[in-house]
Amino acid sequence: MSVSTVAAPVAAPAPAPASVRAPLPVLGRDVTVPLATGGEVSYAALDYAASAPALQRVWDDVAAYAPYYGSVHRGAGHLSQLSTDLFENARTTVAEFLGCRPADQVIFTRSTTDSLNLLAAALPAGCQVFVFETEHHAALLPWRGARVTVLDAPRSPEQAVRTLERALADRDGDGPALVCVTGASNVTGELWPVTELARAAHAHGARIVLDAAQLAPHHPVSVRDLDVDWVAFSGHKLYAPFGSGVLAGRADWLRQADPYLAGGGASRTVARRADGAVEVEWHESAARHEAGSPNVIGAYAIASACRALTEAGFETLVAREQQLVRTVREGLAGVPGVRVLSLFGEDAPRVGVISFVVEGWDSSDFATALSARYGIGVRDGLFCAHPLGRVLLGAEGECGGGTAAVRVSFGAGTPQEHVSRFLRATAELCASAAPAGSDRS
Ligand code: PLP
C-alpha cells in the first residue's frame, strides 16, 4: 500500500487477523524500571517518535556481523572486503525499500537532520525553498543559506496543496526551487498529501524532498510512487538505533555540489600542482558526500530493519498499528480534561503519534507522573516543532518552557498492554489532583 493521496491517504484498514496481532520483537521488552510508589514495573516505551527500540532482528544481525567488522572501501583484507560488500549491499537494500529509480543515489548520513542539511548544502545557486511552518526544526531550519518562503499552517490536506500551489505560482522567476515537506507529523501523527504536493511542485518546475522520519517507520515509502525527488529518514526511528540515516534521490544536484565533508573517501584523486596547491577530483557517486570512515554497522542495521519490516509486511503492520491508534484516540476522548491536538481534524489519517494537553496539568509534570507512577516513557514539550506548537496550542503554547503538550507514540513493537496501561494511567492522573503549581498555562 502506498500513502498520501488527499482522497484516501490510508484506506480504512481491515482489522488485523489474530495471527498478526503480536508486536514485532524489540529489545527492552523485559526491562523493569523503579516506581516512585515502590517496586518495579516493566517499562512501557511509548516514545517511538523520538527513538524506537531496536528490533530484535536488527540486534541479532548486527551481533552476527560484529566479529567480521572491518574497514570499508580502504582495506585489502578479507574482512574489509566483506564489510565493503555489506555496506554497498545495504545501499541496494535501502534503494529497494524506498522504491528508488535506477539513477537515484542512496547516501548514508547520521540522521534525518544530517540528510536535510546535506541537501541544503547541495542546493544550486539562487534556489528558492518552500517549507510549511508546521515542519520539524530539522526540515524548517537547514535552508538558511537559500531564499526561504515559510508557508502558513494549513488546516486540511487540500489547503496544504492550495497554499503550496499559490506560493509556487507567485515565486520569482523560474530558477531552481525546492519544497520540503513531512510525510507524517511528529506532533499530530497526521499524514500529509505528499503525492499531491509533489505533483504541485513539479507542475511549477520545483523539486520536493520528503522528510520521512515519522513516515518510514509506519508506512511503505516509495520514491517512485510518491514521485518525490528525495527522501530523508533516520535509522533510530526505524528500529535501527546505530547512528545512521539516509538521503536518497536524484543525483544531479548532489553530484554538482561540493562534498558535504571534505576528506578521504570523497576524493578520487588528490595531487599537488606545480604551484604547490592541492588539486582534488571528487567522486561523483554517493561517496562524494560520505567522507571519512563510514558507519558500516549503522548502515547494515538500517538495511536489516528495512528487510525485517518488508518481510513482516507493511499491510499487516499498518493494520495493527491503526488498531492501537483507534484504541488510544477513543480512550483519550473518554477522559475529561484531555484535548488531543490536530491540524487536519478528527478524521485525518494518522500514524501512531498522538499529542495532547491535560487541563490543570503542566505537560512536564504529567509526563513525569506517567513515568514515576506507571513506568511509562512518553515525551513532553513542543517536540522540536515550535511554530506548529504555537498553532496547535494557541495562547496555551509557550516555546522554551511553560505549557506544552504530552506525546504518546508507538509502533511495530508496541504490545497492547502498554497502550492499556497508558490509558488507565491517564484516566487515573486526570481524576487525581495535579501537583501544586502544575497548571502553568
Ligand atoms: N523530521 C521529523 C518529522 C522528526 O520527527 C525528526 C525527529 O524527531 C526529525 C526530522 C529529525 O530526526 P533526527 O533527530 O533523527 O535527525
Coordinates of C-alpha atoms and ligand atoms in Angstrom, one line a residue:
M1 CA 0.0 0.0 0.0
S2 CA 1.3 3.4 -0.7
V3 CA 0.4 6.5 1.2
S4 CA -0.5 10.1 0.9
T5 CA -3.2 10.9 -1.5
V6 CA -5.5 13.6 -0.4
A7 CA -8.5 11.5 -1.1
A8 CA -7.5 8.5 0.9
P9 CA -4.0 8.6 2.4
V10 CA -4.7 5.5 4.3
A11 CA -7.6 3.3 3.4
A12 CA -9.5 2.3 6.5
P13 CA -7.5 -0.8 7.3
A14 CA -9.2 -4.2 7.8
P15 CA -8.8 -5.5 11.4
A16 CA -5.6 -7.4 11.7
P17 CA -6.2 -11.1 11.9
A18 CA -5.4 -12.6 15.3
S19 CA -2.3 -14.3 13.9
V20 CA -0.7 -10.9 13.2
R21 CA -1.7 -9.1 16.3
A22 CA 1.6 -9.8 18.0
P23 CA 4.1 -7.0 18.1
L24 CA 7.4 -7.5 16.4
P25 CA 10.1 -8.5 18.9
V26 CA 12.1 -5.5 20.1
L27 CA 14.8 -5.0 22.7
G28 CA 13.8 -3.8 26.1
R29 CA 10.7 -6.0 26.4
D30 CA 11.9 -7.4 29.8
V31 CA 13.4 -4.2 31.2
T32 CA 11.9 -3.2 34.5
V33 CA 12.1 0.3 36.0
P34 CA 11.6 1.6 39.5
L35 CA 8.3 3.3 40.5
A36 CA 8.2 6.3 42.9
T37 CA 5.4 4.4 44.7
G38 CA 7.8 1.5 45.4
G39 CA 8.5 -1.7 43.4
E40 CA 9.3 -2.2 39.8
V41 CA 7.3 -2.5 36.6
S42 CA 8.1 -3.5 33.1
Y43 CA 9.0 -0.4 31.1
A44 CA 6.3 0.8 28.6
A45 CA 8.3 2.6 25.8
L46 CA 5.7 4.9 24.3
D47 CA 8.1 7.4 22.8
Y48 CA 8.8 5.8 19.4
A49 CA 8.6 9.1 17.6
A50 CA 11.7 10.2 19.4
S51 CA 13.6 6.9 19.1
A52 CA 12.1 3.5 18.6
P53 CA 13.6 0.4 20.3
A54 CA 15.8 -1.8 18.2
L55 CA 14.2 -4.7 16.5
Q56 CA 15.5 -7.9 17.9
R57 CA 16.2 -9.0 14.4
V58 CA 18.3 -5.9 13.8
W59 CA 20.3 -6.6 17.0
D60 CA 20.8 -10.2 16.0
D61 CA 22.0 -9.2 12.5
V62 CA 24.4 -6.7 14.0
A63 CA 25.7 -9.2 16.6
A64 CA 26.2 -11.8 13.9
Y65 CA 28.2 -9.3 11.7
A66 CA 30.2 -7.7 14.5
P67 CA 33.1 -10.3 14.6
Y68 CA 33.5 -9.7 10.9
Y69 CA 33.6 -6.0 11.2
G70 CA 36.3 -4.3 9.1
S71 CA 37.2 -1.0 7.4
V72 CA 35.0 0.0 4.4
H73 CA 36.5 0.9 1.0
R74 CA 40.0 1.0 2.3
G75 CA 41.4 -2.4 3.0
A76 CA 42.6 -5.4 1.1
G77 CA 42.0 -7.8 3.9
H78 CA 39.1 -10.3 3.8
L79 CA 37.1 -8.6 6.5
S80 CA 37.5 -5.2 4.8
Q81 CA 36.2 -6.7 1.6
L82 CA 33.3 -8.3 3.4
S83 CA 32.4 -5.1 5.2
T84 CA 32.6 -3.1 2.0
D85 CA 30.2 -5.6 0.3
L86 CA 27.8 -5.4 3.3
F87 CA 27.9 -1.6 3.2
E88 CA 27.2 -1.4 -0.6
N89 CA 24.6 -4.1 -0.3
A90 CA 22.9 -2.1 2.4
R91 CA 22.7 0.8 -0.1
T92 CA 20.9 -1.5 -2.5
T93 CA 18.6 -2.8 0.2
V94 CA 17.6 0.8 1.1
A95 CA 17.1 1.7 -2.5
E96 CA 14.7 -1.2 -2.9
F97 CA 13.0 -0.4 0.4
L98 CA 12.4 3.2 -0.8
G99 CA 11.4 2.2 -4.4
C100 CA 14.2 4.3 -5.8
R101 CA 14.6 5.0 -9.5
P102 CA 17.6 3.4 -11.2
A103 CA 19.7 6.6 -11.3
D104 CA 18.9 7.6 -7.7
Q105 CA 21.7 7.8 -5.1
V106 CA 21.4 6.5 -1.6
I107 CA 23.7 8.4 0.7
F108 CA 24.3 7.2 4.3
T109 CA 24.2 10.1 6.8
R110 CA 23.9 10.4 10.5
S111 CA 20.2 11.2 10.7
T112 CA 17.3 13.0 9.0
T113 CA 18.7 16.3 10.3
D114 CA 22.1 15.4 8.7
S115 CA 20.4 14.3 5.4
L116 CA 18.4 17.6 5.1
N117 CA 21.5 19.7 5.9
L118 CA 23.4 17.8 3.2
L119 CA 20.7 18.6 0.7
A120 CA 20.6 22.2 1.8
A121 CA 24.4 22.4 1.2
A122 CA 23.9 21.0 -2.3
L123 CA 21.2 23.4 -3.5
P124 CA 22.0 25.1 -6.7
A125 CA 22.7 28.9 -6.6
G126 CA 19.6 31.0 -6.3
C127 CA 17.4 28.1 -5.3
Q128 CA 14.2 29.1 -3.6
V129 CA 12.9 26.9 -0.8
F130 CA 9.3 26.4 0.3
V131 CA 8.5 25.0 3.6
F132 CA 5.4 24.9 5.9
E133 CA 5.8 26.4 9.3
T134 CA 4.5 23.1 10.7
E135 CA 7.7 21.3 9.9
H136 CA 10.1 19.7 12.5
H137 CA 13.0 22.1 13.0
A138 CA 15.2 19.6 11.1
A139 CA 13.2 20.4 8.0
L140 CA 12.5 24.0 8.8
L141 CA 15.9 25.3 9.6
P142 CA 18.6 23.9 7.3
W143 CA 17.8 26.2 4.4
R144 CA 19.0 29.4 5.9
G145 CA 21.6 29.9 3.1
A146 CA 18.7 29.9 0.5
R147 CA 15.8 32.2 -0.2
V148 CA 13.1 30.6 2.0
T149 CA 9.4 31.1 1.9
V150 CA 7.7 29.8 5.0
L151 CA 4.1 28.8 4.4
D152 CA 1.3 29.2 6.9
A153 CA 0.0 26.1 8.6
P154 CA -2.9 24.6 6.5
R155 CA -6.0 23.3 8.3
S156 CA -6.6 20.5 5.8
P157 CA -4.5 18.4 3.3
E158 CA -6.4 20.2 0.5
Q159 CA -5.5 23.6 1.9
A160 CA -1.8 22.5 2.0
V161 CA -1.9 21.8 -1.7
R162 CA -3.6 25.0 -2.5
T163 CA -1.2 27.0 -0.3
L164 CA 1.8 25.5 -2.0
E165 CA 0.4 26.0 -5.5
R166 CA -0.3 29.6 -4.8
A167 CA 3.2 30.2 -3.4
L168 CA 4.9 28.4 -6.3
A169 CA 2.8 30.3 -8.8
D170 CA 3.9 33.6 -7.2
R171 CA 7.6 32.7 -7.0
D172 CA 10.3 34.9 -8.5
G173 CA 11.4 33.7 -11.9
D174 CA 11.8 30.1 -13.0
G175 CA 15.1 29.3 -11.3
P176 CA 15.6 26.2 -9.2
A177 CA 13.1 25.6 -6.3
L178 CA 12.7 23.0 -3.6
V179 CA 9.7 22.1 -1.5
C180 CA 10.4 20.3 1.8
V181 CA 7.6 18.5 3.4
T182 CA 7.0 15.9 6.1
G183 CA 5.2 12.7 5.4
A184 CA 3.7 12.3 8.9
S185 CA 3.8 15.0 11.6
N186 CA 5.9 14.3 14.6
V187 CA 3.3 16.2 16.7
T188 CA -0.1 15.1 15.5
G189 CA 0.9 12.0 13.6
E190 CA -1.2 13.3 10.7
L191 CA -0.3 12.2 7.2
W192 CA 0.5 14.9 4.6
P193 CA -0.7 14.8 1.0
V194 CA 2.7 14.0 -0.4
T195 CA 1.6 12.8 -3.8
E196 CA -0.4 16.0 -4.4
L197 CA 2.3 18.2 -3.1
A198 CA 4.9 16.5 -5.3
R199 CA 2.5 17.0 -8.3
A200 CA 2.1 20.7 -7.5
A201 CA 5.9 21.1 -7.0
H202 CA 6.7 19.5 -10.3
A203 CA 3.9 21.4 -12.2
H204 CA 5.6 24.6 -11.2
G205 CA 9.1 23.4 -12.0
A206 CA 10.1 22.8 -8.4
R207 CA 11.6 19.7 -6.7
I208 CA 10.5 18.1 -3.5
V209 CA 12.2 16.4 -0.6
L210 CA 10.1 14.2 1.7
D211 CA 11.0 14.2 5.4
A212 CA 10.1 10.6 6.1
A213 CA 11.5 10.5 9.6
Q214 CA 8.0 9.7 11.0
L215 CA 6.5 8.1 7.9
A216 CA 9.0 5.4 7.0
P217 CA 8.7 3.5 10.3
H218 CA 4.9 3.3 9.9
H219 CA 4.2 3.1 6.1
P220 CA 5.9 2.0 2.9
V221 CA 7.5 4.9 1.3
S222 CA 8.1 4.7 -2.5
V223 CA 10.1 7.5 -4.1
R224 CA 8.8 6.3 -7.4
D225 CA 5.1 6.1 -6.5
L226 CA 5.0 9.3 -4.5
D227 CA 7.1 10.9 -7.2
V228 CA 9.3 12.8 -4.8
D229 CA 12.9 13.9 -5.7
W230 CA 14.5 12.9 -2.4
V231 CA 13.6 11.1 0.8
A232 CA 15.3 11.5 4.2
F233 CA 14.9 9.3 7.3
S234 CA 16.7 8.2 10.4
G235 CA 17.7 4.7 11.5
H236 CA 16.9 5.3 15.1
K237 CA 13.3 5.9 14.4
L238 CA 13.2 2.8 12.1
Y239 CA 14.2 0.3 14.8
A240 CA 17.9 0.6 13.9
P241 CA 19.5 2.9 16.5
F242 CA 23.1 2.7 15.4
G243 CA 23.8 6.2 14.3
S244 CA 22.9 6.2 10.6
G245 CA 20.4 8.0 8.4
V246 CA 19.6 8.2 4.7
L247 CA 19.2 10.7 2.0
A248 CA 18.0 9.1 -1.2
G249 CA 17.1 10.5 -4.5
R250 CA 18.2 12.4 -7.6
A251 CA 21.9 12.5 -8.2
D252 CA 22.3 15.7 -10.3
W253 CA 22.3 18.4 -7.6
L254 CA 24.3 16.2 -5.3
R255 CA 26.9 15.4 -7.9
Q256 CA 27.3 19.1 -8.8
A257 CA 27.7 20.2 -5.2
D258 CA 30.9 20.4 -3.2
P259 CA 31.3 17.4 -0.9
Y260 CA 29.4 17.8 2.3
L261 CA 32.6 16.9 4.2
A262 CA 36.0 17.1 2.6
G263 CA 38.3 14.2 3.2
G264 CA 39.3 10.7 2.4
G265 CA 36.7 8.5 0.8
A266 CA 35.0 11.5 -1.0
S267 CA 38.1 12.1 -3.2
R268 CA 39.0 10.0 -6.2
T269 CA 42.5 11.6 -6.7
V270 CA 44.4 14.2 -4.9
A271 CA 47.6 15.8 -6.3
R272 CA 50.0 18.6 -5.7
R273 CA 50.1 21.1 -8.5
A274 CA 53.3 22.7 -9.8
D275 CA 52.3 25.9 -7.9
G276 CA 52.1 23.9 -4.7
A277 CA 48.3 23.9 -4.4
V278 CA 46.4 20.7 -3.7
E279 CA 44.1 19.6 -6.6
V280 CA 41.2 17.2 -5.9
E281 CA 39.0 15.2 -8.1
W282 CA 35.9 14.3 -6.1
H283 CA 33.8 11.2 -6.6
E284 CA 30.5 11.6 -8.4
S285 CA 28.9 8.7 -6.6
A286 CA 27.3 8.7 -3.1
A287 CA 30.9 8.5 -1.7
R288 CA 31.3 12.2 -2.6
H289 CA 29.2 13.1 0.4
E290 CA 30.4 10.3 2.7
A291 CA 33.9 11.4 3.5
G292 CA 35.7 9.7 6.4
S293 CA 35.2 6.1 7.5
P294 CA 31.5 5.3 7.1
N295 CA 29.3 3.9 9.8
V296 CA 29.0 0.4 8.4
I297 CA 27.2 -1.0 11.4
G298 CA 24.7 1.8 11.2
A299 CA 24.1 1.2 7.5
Y300 CA 23.9 -2.5 8.0
A301 CA 21.4 -2.1 10.8
I302 CA 19.2 0.2 8.6
A303 CA 19.2 -2.4 5.9
S304 CA 18.4 -5.1 8.4
A305 CA 15.4 -3.1 9.6
C306 CA 14.3 -2.5 6.0
R307 CA 14.3 -6.2 5.4
A308 CA 12.5 -7.0 8.7
L309 CA 9.7 -4.5 8.1
T310 CA 9.3 -5.7 4.5
E311 CA 9.1 -9.3 5.5
A312 CA 6.7 -8.6 8.3
G313 CA 4.6 -6.8 5.7
F314 CA 3.5 -3.2 5.9
E315 CA -0.1 -4.1 5.3
T316 CA -0.1 -6.1 8.5
L317 CA 1.9 -3.6 10.4
V318 CA -0.3 -0.7 9.4
A319 CA -3.5 -2.6 10.2
R320 CA -2.2 -3.5 13.7
E321 CA -0.9 0.0 14.4
Q322 CA -4.2 1.5 13.3
Q323 CA -6.0 -0.6 15.9
L324 CA -3.7 0.9 18.5
V325 CA -4.3 4.4 17.2
R326 CA -8.1 3.9 17.4
T327 CA -7.8 2.5 20.9
V328 CA -5.7 5.4 22.1
R329 CA -7.8 8.1 20.5
E330 CA -11.1 6.6 21.7
G331 CA -9.6 6.1 25.1
L332 CA -8.4 9.7 25.4
A333 CA -11.7 11.0 24.0
G334 CA -13.3 9.5 27.1
V335 CA -11.0 11.2 29.6
P336 CA -12.4 14.5 30.9
G337 CA -9.9 17.3 30.6
V338 CA -7.8 15.8 27.8
R339 CA -7.6 17.6 24.4
V340 CA -5.9 15.8 21.5
L341 CA -4.0 18.1 19.2
S342 CA -4.9 18.1 15.5
L343 CA -4.2 20.2 12.5
F344 CA -6.4 18.4 10.0
G345 CA -9.3 17.3 12.2
E346 CA -10.8 14.2 13.7
D347 CA -11.0 12.1 10.6
A348 CA -7.5 12.8 9.3
P349 CA -5.5 9.6 8.7
R350 CA -2.5 9.4 11.1
V351 CA 0.3 7.2 12.4
G352 CA 0.9 6.2 16.0
V353 CA 1.9 9.6 17.2
I354 CA -0.6 11.5 19.4
S355 CA -0.1 14.7 21.3
F356 CA -2.5 16.1 23.9
V357 CA -2.8 18.6 26.7
V358 CA -4.5 17.9 30.0
E359 CA -6.5 20.6 31.7
G360 CA -4.9 21.7 35.0
W361 CA -1.7 19.9 34.4
D362 CA 1.7 21.1 33.2
S363 CA 2.7 18.6 30.4
S364 CA 6.1 18.0 32.0
D365 CA 4.5 17.1 35.4
F366 CA 2.1 14.8 33.6
A367 CA 4.9 13.0 31.7
T368 CA 6.9 12.7 34.9
A369 CA 3.9 11.2 36.7
L370 CA 3.4 8.7 33.9
S371 CA 7.0 7.6 34.4
A372 CA 7.2 7.7 38.1
R373 CA 3.9 6.1 38.9
Y374 CA 3.3 3.8 35.9
G375 CA 6.7 3.1 34.3
I376 CA 5.6 4.7 31.1
G377 CA 8.0 6.7 28.9
V378 CA 6.5 9.5 26.8
R379 CA 7.7 12.9 25.7
D380 CA 6.5 16.3 26.6
G381 CA 7.3 19.7 25.2
L382 CA 6.9 21.2 21.8
F383 CA 8.8 18.4 20.0
C384 CA 11.3 20.5 18.0
A385 CA 8.3 22.0 16.1
H386 CA 7.8 25.2 18.0
P387 CA 5.9 27.1 15.3
L388 CA 3.5 24.2 15.0
G389 CA 3.2 24.0 18.7
R390 CA 2.1 27.7 18.7
V391 CA -0.5 27.0 16.0
L392 CA -1.9 23.9 17.9
L393 CA -1.8 25.3 21.4
G394 CA -2.7 28.9 20.6
A395 CA -2.3 31.1 23.6
E396 CA -1.6 28.0 25.6
G397 CA 1.7 27.4 23.8
E398 CA 4.8 28.9 25.0
C399 CA 8.1 28.0 23.5
G400 CA 11.2 27.2 25.5
G401 CA 9.3 26.2 28.7
G402 CA 5.9 26.6 30.3
T403 CA 2.9 24.9 28.8
A404 CA 3.4 22.5 26.1
A405 CA 2.0 19.0 25.3
V406 CA 2.4 15.4 26.1
R407 CA 3.1 13.0 23.2
V408 CA 2.5 9.3 23.2
S409 CA 3.9 7.3 20.2
F410 CA 4.1 3.7 19.3
G411 CA 4.7 1.3 16.5
A412 CA 5.5 -2.2 15.4
G413 CA 6.9 -3.3 18.7
T414 CA 4.2 -2.0 21.0
P415 CA 2.2 -4.5 22.9
Q416 CA -1.5 -3.8 23.7
E417 CA -0.7 -3.8 27.4
H418 CA 1.4 -0.7 27.1
V419 CA -1.5 1.2 25.4
S420 CA -4.0 -0.1 28.0
R421 CA -1.7 0.9 30.9
F422 CA -1.2 4.3 29.4
L423 CA -5.0 4.9 29.1
R424 CA -5.6 3.7 32.6
A425 CA -2.8 5.9 33.9
T426 CA -4.1 8.9 32.1
A427 CA -7.6 8.5 33.4
E428 CA -6.3 8.0 36.9
L429 CA -4.0 11.0 36.8
C430 CA -6.7 13.2 35.3
A431 CA -9.1 12.1 38.1
S432 CA -6.5 12.9 40.7
A433 CA -5.1 16.3 41.7
A434 CA -2.2 17.7 39.7
P435 CA 0.9 18.6 41.8
A436 CA 0.7 22.1 43.3
G437 CA 1.7 24.7 40.8
S438 CA 1.4 22.3 37.9
D439 CA -1.1 24.3 35.8
R440 CA 1.3 26.9 34.3
S441 CA -0.9 27.7 31.4
Ligands
PLP1 N1 11.8 15.2 11.0 C1 10.8 14.7 11.8 C2 9.4 14.7 11.3 C3 11.2 14.3 13.1 O1 10.2 13.8 13.9 C4 12.5 14.3 13.5 C5 12.9 13.8 14.8 O2 12.1 13.7 15.7 C6 13.4 14.7 12.6 C7 13.1 15.2 11.3 C8 14.9 14.7 12.9 O3 15.4 13.4 13.1 P1 16.8 13.2 13.7 O4 16.8 13.7 15.1 O5 16.9 11.7 13.7 O6 17.7 13.9 12.8

